[in-house]
CSV table of C-alpha atoms in Angstrom, one decimal:
chain,number,residue,atom,x,y,z
A,214,MET,CA,136.4,-22.5,-12.4
A,215,ASP,CA,133.0,-21.6,-10.9
A,216,GLN,CA,130.1,-22.5,-13.2
A,217,SER,CA,128.6,-19.0,-13.1
A,218,LEU,CA,132.0,-17.5,-14.0
A,219,PHE,CA,132.4,-20.0,-16.9
A,220,ILE,CA,129.0,-18.9,-18.3
A,221,SER,CA,129.9,-15.2,-17.8
A,222,LEU,CA,133.1,-15.7,-19.8
A,223,LEU,CA,131.7,-18.0,-22.5
A,224,ASN,CA,129.6,-15.4,-24.4
A,225,PRO,CA,132.3,-12.8,-24.5
A,226,ALA,CA,134.7,-15.4,-25.8
A,227,VAL,CA,132.4,-16.7,-28.5
A,228,SER,CA,131.3,-13.2,-29.6
A,229,GLY,CA,134.9,-12.1,-29.6
A,230,MET,CA,136.0,-14.9,-31.9
A,231,LEU,CA,133.1,-14.3,-34.3
A,232,SER,CA,133.8,-10.6,-34.3
A,233,LEU,CA,137.5,-11.3,-35.2
A,234,ALA,CA,136.4,-13.7,-38.0
A,235,PHE,CA,134.2,-11.0,-39.7
A,236,LEU,CA,136.9,-8.3,-39.2
A,237,VAL,CA,139.6,-10.5,-40.8
A,238,ILE,CA,137.3,-11.1,-43.8
A,239,TRP,CA,136.5,-7.4,-44.0
A,240,ALA,CA,140.2,-6.6,-43.9
A,241,ALA,CA,140.7,-8.7,-47.1
A,242,LYS,CA,137.6,-7.3,-48.8
A,243,ARG,CA,137.1,-3.7,-47.6
A,244,GLU,CA,134.5,-2.8,-50.2
A,245,HIS,CA,132.1,-5.1,-48.3
A,246,ARG,CA,131.0,-2.7,-45.6
A,247,HIS,CA,128.3,-5.0,-44.3
A,248,VAL,CA,131.0,-7.5,-43.2
A,249,LEU,CA,132.6,-4.7,-41.1
A,250,LEU,CA,129.2,-4.0,-39.5
A,251,LEU,CA,128.8,-7.7,-38.6
A,252,GLY,CA,132.2,-7.6,-36.9
A,253,LEU,CA,131.2,-4.6,-34.9
A,254,CYS,CA,127.9,-6.2,-34.1
A,255,TYR,CA,129.5,-9.2,-32.4
A,256,LEU,CA,132.0,-6.9,-30.7
A,257,CYS,CA,129.1,-5.1,-29.1
A,258,VAL,CA,127.6,-8.3,-28.0
A,259,GLY,CA,130.8,-9.5,-26.4
A,260,ALA,CA,131.4,-6.1,-24.6
A,261,GLY,CA,127.8,-6.1,-23.4
A,262,PHE,CA,128.1,-9.5,-21.8
A,263,VAL,CA,131.4,-8.5,-20.2
A,264,LEU,CA,129.5,-5.6,-18.4
A,265,GLN,CA,126.6,-8.0,-17.5
A,266,GLY,CA,129.0,-10.4,-15.7
A,267,PHE,CA,131.6,-8.0,-14.4
A,268,SER,CA,130.9,-4.4,-13.4
A,269,LEU,CA,134.5,-3.4,-13.9
A,270,GLY,CA,134.3,-1.0,-11.0
A,271,MET,CA,131.3,0.8,-12.5
A,272,PRO,CA,128.2,1.5,-10.5
A,273,PHE,CA,125.5,-1.2,-10.9
A,274,GLU,CA,123.1,1.1,-12.8
A,275,ALA,CA,125.7,2.5,-15.1
A,276,ALA,CA,127.0,-1.0,-16.0
A,277,LYS,CA,123.5,-2.4,-16.7
A,278,PHE,CA,122.6,0.7,-18.8
A,279,LEU,CA,125.7,0.6,-20.9
A,280,SER,CA,125.5,-3.2,-21.3
A,281,ASN,CA,121.9,-3.2,-22.6
A,282,LEU,CA,122.7,-0.2,-24.8
A,283,LEU,CA,125.4,-2.3,-26.5
A,284,PHE,CA,122.9,-5.1,-27.1
A,285,PHE,CA,120.6,-2.7,-28.9
A,286,CYS,CA,123.5,-1.3,-30.9
A,287,ALA,CA,124.5,-4.9,-31.8
A,288,VAL,CA,121.0,-5.7,-33.2
A,289,PHE,CA,120.9,-2.3,-35.1
A,290,LEU,CA,124.3,-3.0,-36.7
A,291,LEU,CA,123.1,-6.5,-37.6
A,292,ALA,CA,120.0,-5.1,-39.2
A,293,ARG,CA,122.0,-2.5,-41.2
A,294,ALA,CA,124.4,-5.2,-42.4
A,295,VAL,CA,121.9,-7.9,-43.6
A,296,ILE,CA,119.4,-5.4,-45.1
A,297,ALA,CA,122.0,-3.3,-46.9
A,298,ARG,CA,123.6,-6.5,-48.3
A,299,GLN,CA,120.3,-7.0,-50.2
A,300,ALA,CA,120.5,-3.5,-51.5
A,301,LEU,CA,117.3,-2.6,-49.6
A,302,ARG,CA,116.5,0.6,-47.8
A,303,VAL,CA,117.4,0.2,-44.1
A,304,PRO,CA,114.3,1.2,-42.0
A,305,VAL,CA,116.4,3.3,-39.6
A,306,PHE,CA,113.4,5.1,-38.1
A,307,ARG,CA,111.6,1.9,-37.1
A,308,LEU,CA,114.7,0.2,-35.8
A,309,ALA,CA,115.6,3.4,-33.8
A,310,ALA,CA,112.1,3.7,-32.5
A,311,CYS,CA,112.2,0.1,-31.2
A,312,GLY,CA,115.6,0.6,-29.6
A,313,ILE,CA,114.8,4.0,-28.0
A,314,ALA,CA,111.4,2.7,-26.6
A,315,GLY,CA,113.1,-0.4,-25.1
A,316,MET,CA,115.9,1.6,-23.5
A,317,ALA,CA,113.5,4.3,-22.2
A,318,VAL,CA,111.3,1.7,-20.4
A,319,PHE,CA,114.4,-0.1,-19.2
A,320,SER,CA,115.9,3.1,-17.8
A,321,TRP,CA,112.7,3.9,-15.9
A,322,PHE,CA,112.7,0.5,-14.2
A,323,LEU,CA,116.5,0.8,-13.6
A,324,PHE,CA,116.9,4.4,-12.2
A,325,LEU,CA,113.4,5.5,-11.1
A,326,GLN,CA,111.4,2.5,-10.1
A,327,PRO,CA,113.8,-0.5,-9.8
A,328,ASP,CA,112.1,-3.7,-11.1
A,329,PHE,CA,114.1,-6.6,-12.4
A,330,VAL,CA,111.3,-8.4,-14.2
A,331,ALA,CA,110.1,-5.2,-15.8
A,332,ARG,CA,113.6,-4.5,-17.1
A,333,ILE,CA,113.7,-8.0,-18.6
A,334,PHE,CA,110.5,-7.3,-20.6
A,335,ALA,CA,111.6,-3.9,-21.7
A,336,VAL,CA,114.9,-5.1,-23.2
A,337,ASN,CA,113.7,-8.3,-24.7
A,338,TYR,CA,110.6,-6.8,-26.3
A,339,GLY,CA,112.6,-3.9,-27.7
A,340,LEU,CA,115.1,-6.3,-29.2
A,341,GLY,CA,112.4,-8.7,-30.4
A,342,ALA,CA,110.6,-5.9,-32.2
A,343,MET,CA,113.9,-5.0,-34.0
A,344,CYS,CA,114.3,-8.7,-35.1
A,345,VAL,CA,110.7,-8.5,-36.5
A,346,VAL,CA,111.7,-5.4,-38.5
A,347,ILE,CA,114.7,-7.3,-39.9
A,348,ALA,CA,112.7,-10.3,-40.9
A,349,LEU,CA,110.0,-8.2,-42.6
A,350,SER,CA,112.6,-6.1,-44.4
A,351,LEU,CA,114.5,-9.1,-45.8
A,352,ARG,CA,111.3,-10.5,-47.2
A,353,LYS,CA,111.2,-7.6,-49.6
A,354,ALA,CA,114.3,-8.7,-51.4
A,355,ARG,CA,113.8,-9.7,-55.1
A,356,LYS,CA,116.1,-12.6,-55.1
A,357,LEU,CA,116.5,-14.8,-52.0
A,358,ALA,CA,118.9,-17.7,-51.9
A,359,PHE,CA,118.5,-20.5,-49.4
A,360,VAL,CA,120.8,-18.9,-46.9
A,361,ASP,CA,118.9,-15.6,-47.2
A,362,ARG,CA,115.6,-17.4,-46.4
A,363,LEU,CA,117.3,-19.2,-43.5
A,364,LEU,CA,118.4,-15.8,-42.1
A,365,ILE,CA,114.8,-14.6,-42.2
A,366,TRP,CA,113.7,-17.6,-40.3
A,367,LEU,CA,116.5,-17.2,-37.7
A,368,ALA,CA,115.5,-13.5,-37.3
A,369,ALA,CA,111.9,-14.6,-36.7
A,370,LEU,CA,112.8,-17.3,-34.3
A,371,ARG,CA,115.1,-14.9,-32.4
A,372,ALA,CA,112.2,-12.5,-32.1
A,373,LEU,CA,110.0,-15.3,-30.8
A,374,ASP,CA,112.7,-16.2,-28.3
A,375,PHE,CA,112.8,-12.5,-27.1
A,376,PHE,CA,109.0,-12.4,-26.7
A,377,ILE,CA,108.5,-15.8,-25.0
A,378,ARG,CA,111.5,-16.2,-22.7
A,379,PRO,CA,110.8,-13.2,-20.4
A,380,VAL,CA,107.3,-14.6,-19.8
A,381,VAL,CA,108.7,-18.0,-18.8
A,382,VAL,CA,111.5,-16.5,-16.7
A,383,ALA,CA,109.0,-14.2,-14.9
A,384,LEU,CA,106.9,-17.2,-13.9
A,385,PHE,CA,109.9,-19.0,-12.4
A,386,GLU,CA,111.7,-16.0,-10.9
A,387,ASN,CA,108.7,-15.2,-8.6
A,388,GLY,CA,109.7,-11.7,-7.7
A,389,HIS,CA,113.5,-11.4,-8.2
A,390,SER,CA,115.2,-9.3,-5.6
A,391,GLU,CA,117.9,-6.8,-6.6
A,392,GLN,CA,120.2,-8.3,-3.9
A,393,MET,CA,120.1,-11.8,-5.5
A,394,PRO,CA,123.3,-12.5,-7.5
A,395,TYR,CA,122.5,-11.7,-11.1
A,396,ILE,CA,124.7,-14.3,-12.6
A,397,THR,CA,122.9,-17.1,-10.7
A,398,SER,CA,119.4,-16.0,-11.9
A,399,ALA,CA,117.3,-18.1,-14.3
A,400,TYR,CA,117.2,-15.1,-16.6
A,401,TRP,CA,121.0,-14.9,-16.9
A,402,LEU,CA,121.3,-18.6,-17.5
A,403,THR,CA,118.7,-18.7,-20.2
A,404,THR,CA,119.9,-15.5,-21.8
A,405,SER,CA,123.5,-16.8,-22.0
A,406,LEU,CA,122.5,-20.1,-23.5
A,407,SER,CA,120.1,-18.6,-26.1
A,408,VAL,CA,122.6,-15.9,-27.1
A,409,ILE,CA,125.3,-18.5,-27.6
A,410,LEU,CA,122.9,-20.7,-29.7
A,411,PHE,CA,121.6,-17.9,-31.9
A,412,SER,CA,125.0,-16.2,-32.2
A,413,VAL,CA,126.6,-19.3,-33.6
A,414,LEU,CA,123.6,-20.1,-35.9
A,415,ILE,CA,123.3,-16.6,-37.2
A,416,ALA,CA,127.1,-16.2,-37.6
A,417,LEU,CA,127.4,-19.5,-39.5
A,418,THR,CA,124.5,-18.3,-41.8
A,419,LEU,CA,126.2,-15.0,-42.3
A,420,LEU,CA,129.6,-16.5,-43.0
A,421,THR,CA,127.8,-18.7,-45.6
A,422,THR,CA,126.3,-15.6,-47.2
A,423,VAL,CA,129.8,-14.0,-47.3
A,424,ALA,CA,131.2,-17.1,-49.0
A,425,PHE,CA,128.2,-17.2,-51.4
A,426,ASP,CA,128.8,-13.5,-52.3
A,427,ALA,CA,132.5,-14.2,-52.9
A,428,MET,CA,131.6,-17.1,-55.2
A,429,GLN,CA,129.1,-14.9,-57.1
A,430,GLU,CA,131.8,-12.2,-57.5
A,431,LEU,CA,134.2,-14.6,-58.9
A,432,ARG,CA,131.6,-15.9,-61.3
A,433,ILE,CA,130.8,-12.4,-62.4
A,434,GLN,CA,134.4,-11.6,-62.8
A,435,SER,CA,135.0,-14.7,-64.9
A,436,ARG,CA,132.2,-13.6,-67.2
A,437,THR,CA,132.9,-9.9,-67.4
A,438,ASP,CA,135.4,-7.8,-69.3
A,439,ALA,CA,137.2,-5.6,-66.8
A,440,LEU,CA,137.8,-2.6,-69.0
A,441,SER,CA,134.3,-2.2,-70.7
A,442,GLY,CA,132.2,-3.7,-67.9
A,443,LEU,CA,130.4,-5.8,-70.6
A,444,LEU,CA,130.2,-9.5,-70.8
A,445,ASN,CA,133.3,-11.3,-72.1
A,446,ARG,CA,133.1,-14.0,-74.8
A,447,ARG,CA,132.4,-16.7,-72.2
A,448,GLY,CA,129.7,-14.6,-70.4
A,449,PHE,CA,128.1,-13.6,-73.7
A,450,GLU,CA,127.8,-17.3,-74.8
A,451,GLU,CA,126.4,-18.3,-71.4
A,452,GLU,CA,123.8,-15.5,-71.4
A,453,THR,CA,122.6,-16.2,-75.0
A,454,ALA,CA,122.6,-20.0,-74.8
A,455,PRO,CA,119.2,-20.3,-73.1
A,456,PHE,CA,117.5,-18.5,-76.0
A,457,PHE,CA,118.7,-21.2,-78.4
A,458,ASP,CA,117.7,-24.0,-76.1
A,459,GLN,CA,114.2,-22.6,-75.5
A,460,THR,CA,113.5,-22.0,-79.2
A,461,LYS,CA,114.4,-25.4,-80.6
A,462,ARG,CA,110.8,-26.4,-81.0
A,463,LYS,CA,109.4,-23.0,-81.9
A,464,PRO,CA,112.1,-20.7,-83.3
A,465,LEU,CA,111.8,-17.1,-82.3
A,466,PRO,CA,113.3,-14.0,-84.0
A,467,LEU,CA,116.9,-13.6,-82.8
A,468,GLY,CA,119.2,-10.9,-84.1
A,469,LEU,CA,122.9,-10.6,-83.8
A,470,VAL,CA,125.0,-7.4,-84.5
A,471,LEU,CA,128.8,-7.6,-84.5
A,472,ALA,CA,130.8,-4.4,-84.3
A,473,ASP,CA,134.5,-3.7,-84.9
A,474,LEU,CA,136.0,-0.3,-84.3
A,475,ASP,CA,137.8,0.9,-87.4
A,476,HIS,CA,141.6,1.4,-87.4
A,477,PHE,CA,141.7,0.8,-83.6
A,478,LYS,CA,145.4,-0.3,-83.7
A,479,LEU,CA,146.3,3.1,-85.1
A,480,VAL,CA,144.5,4.7,-82.2
A,481,ASN,CA,146.7,2.8,-79.7
A,482,ASP,CA,149.9,3.4,-81.8
A,483,ARG,CA,149.4,7.1,-82.3
A,484,HIS,CA,147.6,8.2,-79.1
A,485,GLY,CA,148.6,5.6,-76.5
A,486,HIS,CA,146.8,2.8,-74.8
A,487,ALA,CA,145.1,5.1,-72.3
A,488,VAL,CA,143.2,6.8,-75.2
A,489,GLY,CA,142.5,3.4,-76.7
A,490,ASP,CA,141.0,2.3,-73.3
A,491,ALA,CA,138.9,5.5,-73.2
A,492,VAL,CA,137.5,4.7,-76.7
A,493,ILE,CA,136.6,1.1,-75.6
A,494,THR,CA,134.9,2.4,-72.5
A,495,ALA,CA,133.0,5.1,-74.3
A,496,PHE,CA,131.8,2.7,-77.0
A,497,ALA,CA,130.7,0.2,-74.4
A,498,SER,CA,128.7,2.9,-72.8
A,499,LEU,CA,127.1,3.8,-76.1
A,500,LEU,CA,126.1,0.2,-76.7
A,501,ARG,CA,124.6,-0.1,-73.2
A,502,GLN,CA,122.5,3.0,-73.8
A,503,ALA,CA,121.3,1.8,-77.2
A,504,GLY,CA,120.5,-1.7,-76.1
A,505,ALA,CA,119.2,-0.9,-72.6
A,506,GLY,CA,116.7,-3.5,-71.5
A,507,LYS,CA,116.5,-5.3,-74.8
A,508,ALA,CA,119.9,-6.7,-75.7
A,509,ILE,CA,122.7,-8.8,-74.4
A,510,ILE,CA,126.0,-7.1,-75.0
A,511,GLY,CA,129.6,-8.4,-74.9
A,512,ARG,CA,133.1,-7.5,-75.7
A,513,THR,CA,134.3,-10.5,-77.7
A,514,GLY,CA,137.7,-9.3,-78.6
A,515,GLY,CA,140.1,-6.4,-78.4
A,516,GLU,CA,138.0,-3.9,-80.4
A,517,GLU,CA,135.2,-6.3,-81.2
A,518,PHE,CA,131.7,-6.3,-79.7
A,519,ALA,CA,128.6,-8.4,-80.0
A,520,VAL,CA,125.0,-7.4,-79.5
A,521,PHE,CA,122.4,-10.2,-79.2
A,522,MET,CA,118.8,-9.0,-79.7
A,523,PRO,CA,116.0,-11.3,-78.6
A,524,GLN,CA,112.7,-11.0,-80.4
A,525,CYS,CA,114.3,-8.9,-83.1
A,526,ASP,CA,114.3,-9.8,-86.8
A,527,LEU,CA,116.8,-8.9,-89.4
A,528,GLY,CA,115.2,-5.5,-90.2
A,529,ALA,CA,115.2,-4.4,-86.5
A,530,SER,CA,118.7,-5.6,-86.0
A,531,ARG,CA,119.9,-3.7,-89.1
A,532,LEU,CA,118.2,-0.5,-87.9
A,533,PHE,CA,119.9,-0.9,-84.6
A,534,ALA,CA,123.3,-1.1,-86.3
A,535,GLU,CA,122.5,1.8,-88.6
A,536,GLY,CA,121.5,3.9,-85.5
A,537,LEU,CA,124.9,3.1,-83.9
A,538,ARG,CA,126.8,4.0,-87.0
A,539,ALA,CA,124.9,7.3,-87.4
A,540,ALA,CA,125.5,8.1,-83.7
A,541,LEU,CA,129.2,7.6,-84.1
A,542,SER,CA,129.2,9.9,-87.2
A,543,THR,CA,128.0,12.7,-85.0
A,544,GLY,CA,130.8,12.2,-82.4
A,545,ALA,CA,128.7,10.5,-79.8
A,546,LEU,CA,131.6,9.0,-77.9
A,547,GLU,CA,131.8,11.0,-74.6
A,548,GLY,CA,135.1,11.4,-72.7
A,549,VAL,CA,137.3,10.9,-75.8
A,550,THR,CA,140.0,13.5,-76.5
A,551,PRO,CA,139.0,15.8,-79.4
A,552,ASP,CA,142.5,15.3,-80.9
A,553,LEU,CA,141.5,11.7,-81.8
A,554,GLY,CA,139.0,12.8,-84.4
A,555,LEU,CA,136.0,10.9,-85.5
A,556,VAL,CA,135.8,7.2,-84.4
A,557,THR,CA,133.9,4.9,-86.8
A,558,CYS,CA,132.8,1.3,-86.7
A,559,SER,CA,132.0,-1.5,-89.1
A,560,PHE,CA,128.9,-3.7,-88.5
A,561,GLY,CA,127.9,-7.2,-89.5
A,562,VAL,CA,124.2,-8.2,-89.0
A,563,ALA,CA,122.5,-11.5,-89.1
A,564,ALA,CA,119.2,-13.0,-87.9
A,565,ARG,CA,118.6,-16.6,-86.9
A,566,ALA,CA,117.4,-18.9,-89.6
A,567,GLY,CA,115.3,-21.9,-88.5
A,568,ASP,CA,117.0,-23.7,-85.6
A,569,GLU,CA,120.4,-22.3,-86.4
A,570,SER,CA,122.9,-22.5,-83.5
A,571,LEU,CA,124.7,-19.5,-81.9
A,572,ALA,CA,128.0,-20.6,-83.5
A,573,ALA,CA,126.5,-20.7,-87.0
A,574,LEU,CA,124.7,-17.4,-86.5
A,575,PHE,CA,127.9,-15.8,-85.1
A,576,LYS,CA,129.9,-17.1,-88.1
A,577,ARG,CA,127.4,-15.5,-90.6
A,578,ALA,CA,127.4,-12.2,-88.8
A,579,ASP,CA,131.2,-12.3,-88.6
A,580,ASP,CA,131.4,-13.0,-92.4
A,581,ALA,CA,129.2,-9.9,-93.0
A,582,LEU,CA,131.4,-7.9,-90.7
A,583,MET,CA,134.5,-8.9,-92.7
A,584,GLN,CA,132.7,-7.9,-95.9
A,585,ALA,CA,131.9,-4.4,-94.4
A,586,LYS,CA,135.6,-3.9,-93.5
A,587,ARG,CA,136.8,-5.0,-97.0
A,588,ALA,CA,134.2,-2.6,-98.6
A,589,GLY,CA,135.8,0.4,-96.9
A,590,ARG,CA,134.6,0.3,-93.2
A,591,ASP,CA,132.2,2.7,-91.5
A,592,ARG,CA,129.2,0.7,-92.9
A,593,VAL,CA,126.7,-2.0,-92.1
A,594,ARG,CA,126.7,-5.3,-93.9
A,595,VAL,CA,123.7,-7.7,-93.7
A,596,THR,CA,123.6,-11.4,-94.3
A,597,TYR,CA,120.5,-13.5,-94.6
A,598,ILE,CA,119.5,-17.0,-95.8
A,599,ARG,CA,116.9,-17.3,-98.5
A,600,SER,CA,115.5,-20.6,-99.7
A,601,GLU,CA,115.4,-21.1,-103.5
A,602,GLY,CA,114.0,-24.4,-104.3
A,603,ASP,CA,115.5,-26.9,-101.9
A,604,SER,CA,118.9,-25.0,-101.5
A,605,PRO,CA,119.4,-22.2,-99.0
A,606,ILE,CA,121.3,-19.3,-100.4
A,607,ASP,CA,123.4,-17.0,-98.2
A,608,VAL,CA,122.8,-13.5,-99.5
A,609,ARG,CA,125.0,-10.5,-98.4
A,610,GLU,CA,124.4,-6.9,-99.1
A,611,TRP,CA,126.0,-3.7,-97.8
A,612,ARG,CA,124.9,-0.2,-97.3
A,613,ALA,CA,127.3,2.7,-97.4
A,614,GLY,CA,127.5,5.0,-94.4
A,615,THR,CA,125.7,7.9,-96.0
């Protein structure tokens, strides 16, 4: 096989395989739209290089125009994918402006005033500007893992390559003639090699981010209750553990509220599990609203919930529980069938004493919850430790739901 033909086929082959890899991943996880965009990105790169090396019966100008348009589309798709993955606003206007400007100058020196070197600068500087936009946009992300930082550096290096390589090639080309075989030019050779290098590096980085995202999703799923969307027991304990580790030397106020929906089994038996699921979901939403920004909330059992309140003493935690009980008494659960009637809940409240562990705090709050249920439900029961002499005394009191 001729060396120039091998180079012409190498980029489409590499890009095609990378595109297939991303499309296969997207087929398995279709909610990840950015993976689809990455697959289309590499598909555009491969198609663009096919038209660069083989005209496929098209006129020279048409093949070159379509080929470079595909390159700009590829970088645009790449930008949308990596920026949207970080939940950032995609700078469509700036990306489009770079692409349109590059293609406009390229078209001028292709159709109106043919100049090979000028076309090189137009395309590369347009693509380089888009890579700069990508790098600057990604820097705005709040949380950047190592692979995300690597992607920023690769985007910056790719932009540098786009800006420097045309200058070097122009010096060595020394007035390229349109009649000279394109695939034997220094520009074509350096372009092919740099695209292969950066395509593989960027693809490996992106595949790593996809794997990293999948691991994060699995971790979140293992810590989250599917029905309520709250933390499960494992996730709740993992989220609250650092507060107990950090406060061993200087204990801080930590409150815990346990909630148990009253007569929940009867709800499932009389109205069906669909209604029971609606109650769980609605109550979880009420907890999120009440504890927004200040509490760690979990579903620790079937109808049991836990609310951990950093920097809150017993009084504040009790008021929080009383507020929830009062809200339920007014029918605050949205989306629950009216036939169900009023949904009530029992609460057990405790605050950390000294360097008490989470397990010990949880047990005291659970004991208070059991007392609330035995006392008639729909009420708040509080437990606290009071020192009398050298012996701590566990004191429990309850307040009726009136």
